[in-house]
Tab-separated table of C-alpha atoms in Angstrom:
chain	number	residue	atom	x	y	z
M	245	MET	CA	0.000	0.000	0.000
M	246	GLU	CA	1.628	3.275	-1.080
M	247	LEU	CA	1.628	6.402	1.052
M	248	ALA	CA	-0.402	8.312	-1.544
M	249	TYR	CA	-3.302	5.990	-0.845
M	250	TYR	CA	-3.549	7.146	2.763
M	251	SER	CA	-4.422	10.738	1.841
M	252	ASP	CA	-7.927	9.560	1.000
M	253	TYR	CA	-8.475	8.624	4.647
M	254	ALA	CA	-8.672	12.318	5.549
M	255	VAL	CA	-11.103	13.064	2.720
M	256	ARG	CA	-13.402	10.199	3.678
M	257	LEU	CA	-13.547	11.297	7.303
M	258	VAL	CA	-14.112	14.997	6.570
M	259	ASN	CA	-16.903	14.178	4.130
M	260	THR	CA	-18.934	12.237	6.685
M	261	GLU	CA	-20.350	15.638	7.611
M	262	GLU	CA	-22.139	18.246	5.486
M	263	PRO	CA	-22.321	21.315	7.775
M	264	ALA	CA	-24.340	23.482	5.395
M	265	ARG	CA	-26.987	20.771	5.052
M	266	GLY	CA	-26.931	19.783	8.722
M	267	LYS	CA	-26.055	16.184	7.827
M	268	ASP	CA	-23.731	13.870	9.724
M	269	SER	CA	-23.312	10.197	8.879
M	270	LEU	CA	-20.740	9.543	11.596
M	271	THR	CA	-23.250	8.465	14.241
M	272	SER	CA	-22.356	4.867	15.106
M	273	VAL	CA	-19.540	2.382	15.579
M	274	GLU	CA	-20.552	0.803	12.273
M	275	ALA	CA	-19.991	4.154	10.518
M	276	VAL	CA	-16.537	4.372	12.080
M	277	ARG	CA	-15.658	0.863	10.925
M	278	GLU	CA	-16.791	1.618	7.385
M	279	LEU	CA	-14.189	4.380	7.183
M	280	PHE	CA	-11.437	1.813	7.659
M	281	GLY	CA	-12.844	-0.762	5.302
M	282	SER	CA	-13.984	-4.231	6.211
M	283	ALA	CA	-10.504	-5.772	5.949
M	284	SER	CA	-8.837	-3.557	8.569
M	285	GLN	CA	-7.931	-5.073	11.928
M	286	MET	CA	-8.151	-1.642	13.530
M	287	ALA	CA	-11.786	-1.312	12.441
M	288	ARG	CA	-12.700	-4.263	14.622
M	289	ARG	CA	-11.253	-2.468	17.644
M	290	ALA	CA	-13.614	0.517	17.282
M	291	THR	CA	-15.972	1.220	20.205
M	292	ASP	CA	-18.717	3.712	20.998
M	293	SER	CA	-16.093	6.088	22.413
M	294	ASP	CA	-14.455	6.327	19.003
M	295	VAL	CA	-17.516	8.023	17.507
M	296	THR	CA	-16.916	11.159	19.577
M	297	ARG	CA	-13.142	10.988	19.112
M	298	PHE	CA	-13.509	10.600	15.344
M	299	ARG	CA	-15.723	13.675	15.200
M	300	ALA	CA	-13.072	15.710	17.024
M	301	VAL	CA	-10.380	14.606	14.558
M	302	ARG	CA	-12.765	15.342	11.684
M	303	THR	CA	-13.160	18.947	12.846
M	304	ARG	CA	-9.396	19.393	12.909
M	305	LEU	CA	-8.921	17.842	9.473
M	306	ARG	CA	-11.637	20.040	7.985
M	307	ALA	CA	-9.793	23.041	9.412
M	308	VAL	CA	-6.723	21.969	7.420
M	309	PHE	CA	-8.736	21.825	4.197
M	310	THR	CA	-10.458	25.138	4.972
M	311	ALA	CA	-7.162	26.935	5.567
M	312	ALA	CA	-5.679	25.508	2.367
M	313	ASP	CA	-8.811	26.393	0.384
M	314	GLU	CA	-8.626	29.983	1.651
M	315	GLY	CA	-4.986	30.276	0.631
M	316	GLU	CA	-3.677	30.194	4.221
M	317	HIS	CA	-1.119	27.526	3.454
M	318	THR	CA	1.134	28.123	6.447
M	319	ARG	CA	-1.831	27.781	8.768
M	320	ALA	CA	-2.872	24.574	7.001
M	321	VAL	CA	0.610	23.155	7.553
M	322	ASP	CA	0.626	24.216	11.221
M	323	LEU	CA	-2.734	22.531	11.811
M	324	LEU	CA	-1.575	19.377	10.083
M	325	ASN	CA	1.683	19.346	12.016
M	326	SER	CA	-0.243	19.430	15.279
M	327	LEU	CA	-2.103	16.293	14.200
M	328	LEU	CA	1.138	14.577	13.192
M	329	LEU	CA	2.641	15.306	16.600
M	330	GLU	CA	-0.400	14.042	18.464
M	331	PHE	CA	-0.895	10.971	16.286
M	332	PRO	CA	2.542	9.673	15.198
M	333	VAL	CA	2.820	6.859	12.685
M	334	SER	CA	4.884	3.673	12.598
M	335	PRO	CA	6.205	3.268	9.051
M	336	GLN	CA	7.234	-0.201	7.954
M	337	ILE	CA	8.500	-1.747	4.747
M	338	SER	CA	6.016	-4.317	3.526
M	339	GLY	CA	5.641	-6.740	0.643
M	340	HIS	CA	2.261	-8.281	1.469
M	341	ASP	CA	3.297	-11.357	-0.511
M	342	LEU	CA	3.099	-9.369	-3.763
M	343	LEU	CA	5.774	-10.496	-6.214
M	344	ASP	CA	7.146	-8.875	-9.338
M	345	ASP	CA	7.790	-10.645	-12.639
M	346	GLU	CA	11.069	-12.017	-11.322
M	347	GLY	CA	9.534	-13.400	-8.170
M	348	HIS	CA	10.867	-10.679	-5.856
M	349	PRO	CA	8.643	-8.933	-3.261
M	350	ARG	CA	7.198	-5.593	-4.340
M	351	TRP	CA	8.484	-3.601	-1.411
M	352	HIS	CA	6.673	-0.434	-0.423
M	353	MET	CA	6.054	1.737	2.620
M	354	HIS	CA	3.205	0.762	4.897
M	355	LEU	CA	1.842	2.623	7.935
M	356	ALA	CA	1.389	0.105	10.723
M	357	ASP	CA	-1.888	0.359	12.641
M	358	HIS	CA	-1.170	-0.722	16.211
M	359	PRO	CA	-1.958	2.368	18.362
M	360	SER	CA	-3.939	2.510	21.600
M	361	ASN	CA	-7.367	2.907	19.986
M	362	ALA	CA	-9.108	3.013	16.620
M	363	THR	CA	-9.243	6.817	16.471
M	364	ALA	CA	-5.503	7.181	17.044
M	365	GLY	CA	-4.826	4.647	14.324
M	366	PHE	CA	-7.080	6.305	11.763
M	367	ALA	CA	-5.929	9.824	12.650
M	368	ALA	CA	-2.269	8.866	12.280
M	369	ILE	CA	-2.866	7.340	8.860
M	370	ALA	CA	-5.065	10.218	7.665
M	371	ALA	CA	-2.669	12.927	8.857
M	372	MET	CA	0.392	11.220	7.390
M	373	GLY	CA	-1.333	10.588	4.076
M	374	LEU	CA	-2.459	14.200	3.877
M	375	ALA	CA	1.015	15.416	4.792
M	376	PHE	CA	2.508	13.277	2.043
M	377	HIS	CA	0.047	14.681	-0.505
M	378	LEU	CA	0.635	18.276	0.625
M	379	THR	CA	4.426	18.084	0.506
M	380	GLU	CA	4.410	16.225	-2.792
M	381	PHE	CA	1.887	18.352	-4.683
M	382	GLY	CA	1.358	21.573	-2.685
M	383	ALA	CA	-1.146	22.935	-0.189
M	384	ASP	CA	-3.229	24.400	-3.004
M	385	ARG	CA	-4.119	20.830	-3.972
M	386	LEU	CA	-6.353	20.574	-0.891
M	387	GLY	CA	-9.762	22.038	-1.593
M	388	LEU	CA	-13.401	22.332	-0.592
M	389	CYS	CA	-16.194	21.981	-3.133
M	390	GLN	CA	-17.300	25.315	-4.621
M	391	ALA	CA	-20.842	24.170	-5.423
M	392	PRO	CA	-23.093	25.544	-2.639
M	393	PRO	CA	-24.198	24.198	-0.254
M	394	CYS	CA	-21.704	21.339	-0.665
M	395	ARG	CA	-18.366	21.874	1.034
M	396	ASN	CA	-16.941	18.394	0.686
M	397	ALA	CA	-13.173	18.044	0.807
M	398	TYR	CA	-11.203	16.823	-2.186
M	399	LEU	CA	-7.622	16.345	-3.354
M	400	ASP	CA	-6.882	18.069	-6.643
M	401	THR	CA	-4.988	15.694	-8.921
M	402	SER	CA	-5.671	17.591	-12.147
M	403	THR	CA	-2.691	18.429	-14.353
M	404	ASN	CA	-3.410	22.181	-14.336
M	405	ARG	CA	-4.619	22.621	-10.737
M	406	SER	CA	-8.084	23.509	-12.009
M	407	ARG	CA	-10.347	21.341	-9.881
M	408	ARG	CA	-13.070	23.205	-7.980
M	409	TYR	CA	-15.649	20.558	-7.196
M	410	CYS	CA	-15.667	17.328	-5.201
M	411	SER	CA	-17.478	15.315	-7.884
M	412	ASP	CA	-18.838	15.390	-11.425
M	413	ARG	CA	-22.312	15.707	-9.941
M	414	CYS	CA	-21.450	18.936	-8.134
M	415	ALA	CA	-19.616	20.264	-11.196
M	416	THR	CA	-22.688	19.654	-13.350
M	417	ARG	CA	-24.992	21.219	-10.771
M	418	ALA	CA	-22.780	24.314	-10.549
M	419	ASN	CA	-22.583	24.645	-14.346
M	420	VAL	CA	-26.368	24.371	-14.657
M	421	ALA	CA	-26.846	26.992	-11.943
M	422	ALA	CA	-24.380	29.327	-13.666
M	423	TYR	CA	-26.119	28.801	-17.024
M	424	ARG	CA	-29.516	29.623	-15.543
M	425	ALA	CA	-28.107	32.695	-13.830
M	426	ARG	CA	-26.690	33.942	-17.145
M	427	LYS	CA	-30.046	33.355	-18.858
M	428	ARG	CA	-31.871	35.296	-16.137
M	429	LEU	CA	-29.419	38.173	-16.480
M	430	GLU	CA	-29.806	38.184	-20.258
M	431	ALA	CA	-33.595	38.191	-19.889
M	432	GLU	CA	-33.455	41.097	-17.433
M	433	ARG	CA	-31.221	43.082	-19.779
M	434	THR	CA	-33.547	42.351	-22.690
M	435	ASP	CA	-36.542	43.557	-20.658
M	436	GLU	CA	-34.682	46.728	-19.700
M	437	GLU	CA	-33.674	47.418	-23.291
M	438	THR	CA	-37.236	46.766	-24.477
M	439	GLY	CA	-38.565	49.147	-21.843
M	440	LEU	CA	-36.092	51.857	-22.809
M	441	THR	CA	-36.946	51.438	-26.493
M	442	ALA	CA	-40.649	51.804	-25.720
M	443	GLU	CA	-40.039	54.938	-23.637
M	444	ASN	CA	-37.884	56.495	-26.338
M	445	SER	CA	-40.525	55.711	-28.917
M	446	GLN	CA	-43.207	57.446	-26.857
M	447	GLU	CA	-41.017	60.478	-26.231
M	448	SER	CA	-40.271	60.877	-29.943
M	449	THR	CA	-43.959	60.916	-30.881
M	450	THR	CA	-45.118	64.458	-31.890
M	451	PRO	CA	-48.285	66.061	-30.506
M	452	ALA	CA	-49.867	65.855	-33.972
M	453	ASP	CA	-49.228	62.176	-34.074
M	454	ARG	CA	-50.942	61.824	-30.717
């Protein structure tokens, strides 16, 4: 499992909440375990206490994305560093029995998950993955969806740093809204021009014509 994979942990956790819509799917131990995936040993260690702890970590991770999205990159790094200090990782070289064409193990870095509780394990992985993504690609690659009211987090992997939405669905919704807004503006301008033309026509009419 490569380190780049772990950055998605932070996105998944942050997006369990939609503040603008008042929605929160992180309400049970089962929801916590789903964030890990069914194959994770750490997921099976999750308890009711982890629900509250996960929400606290989620708030701090969202703050990282918010700072980055607002261009406050130093603040984003400071917030992420505080998470890294509180939730350190245990990197290990792993092969997971994967072999290359010559029969040699495909060695890669793996973040071991053997902390004191499920929240600490997830937070360490999420923070490290996000840190790897930020240092590799830049803080401006961390964003929040620009399609109101959605403010889901995303990682911009576009070649020209142009991503603004968390999904194709939100991008389409935003484009439709922008199109309708342009049409309304065009209609309003047409009505104004029609009204002005009518007024000018009346003013140019001579008394004899009336």
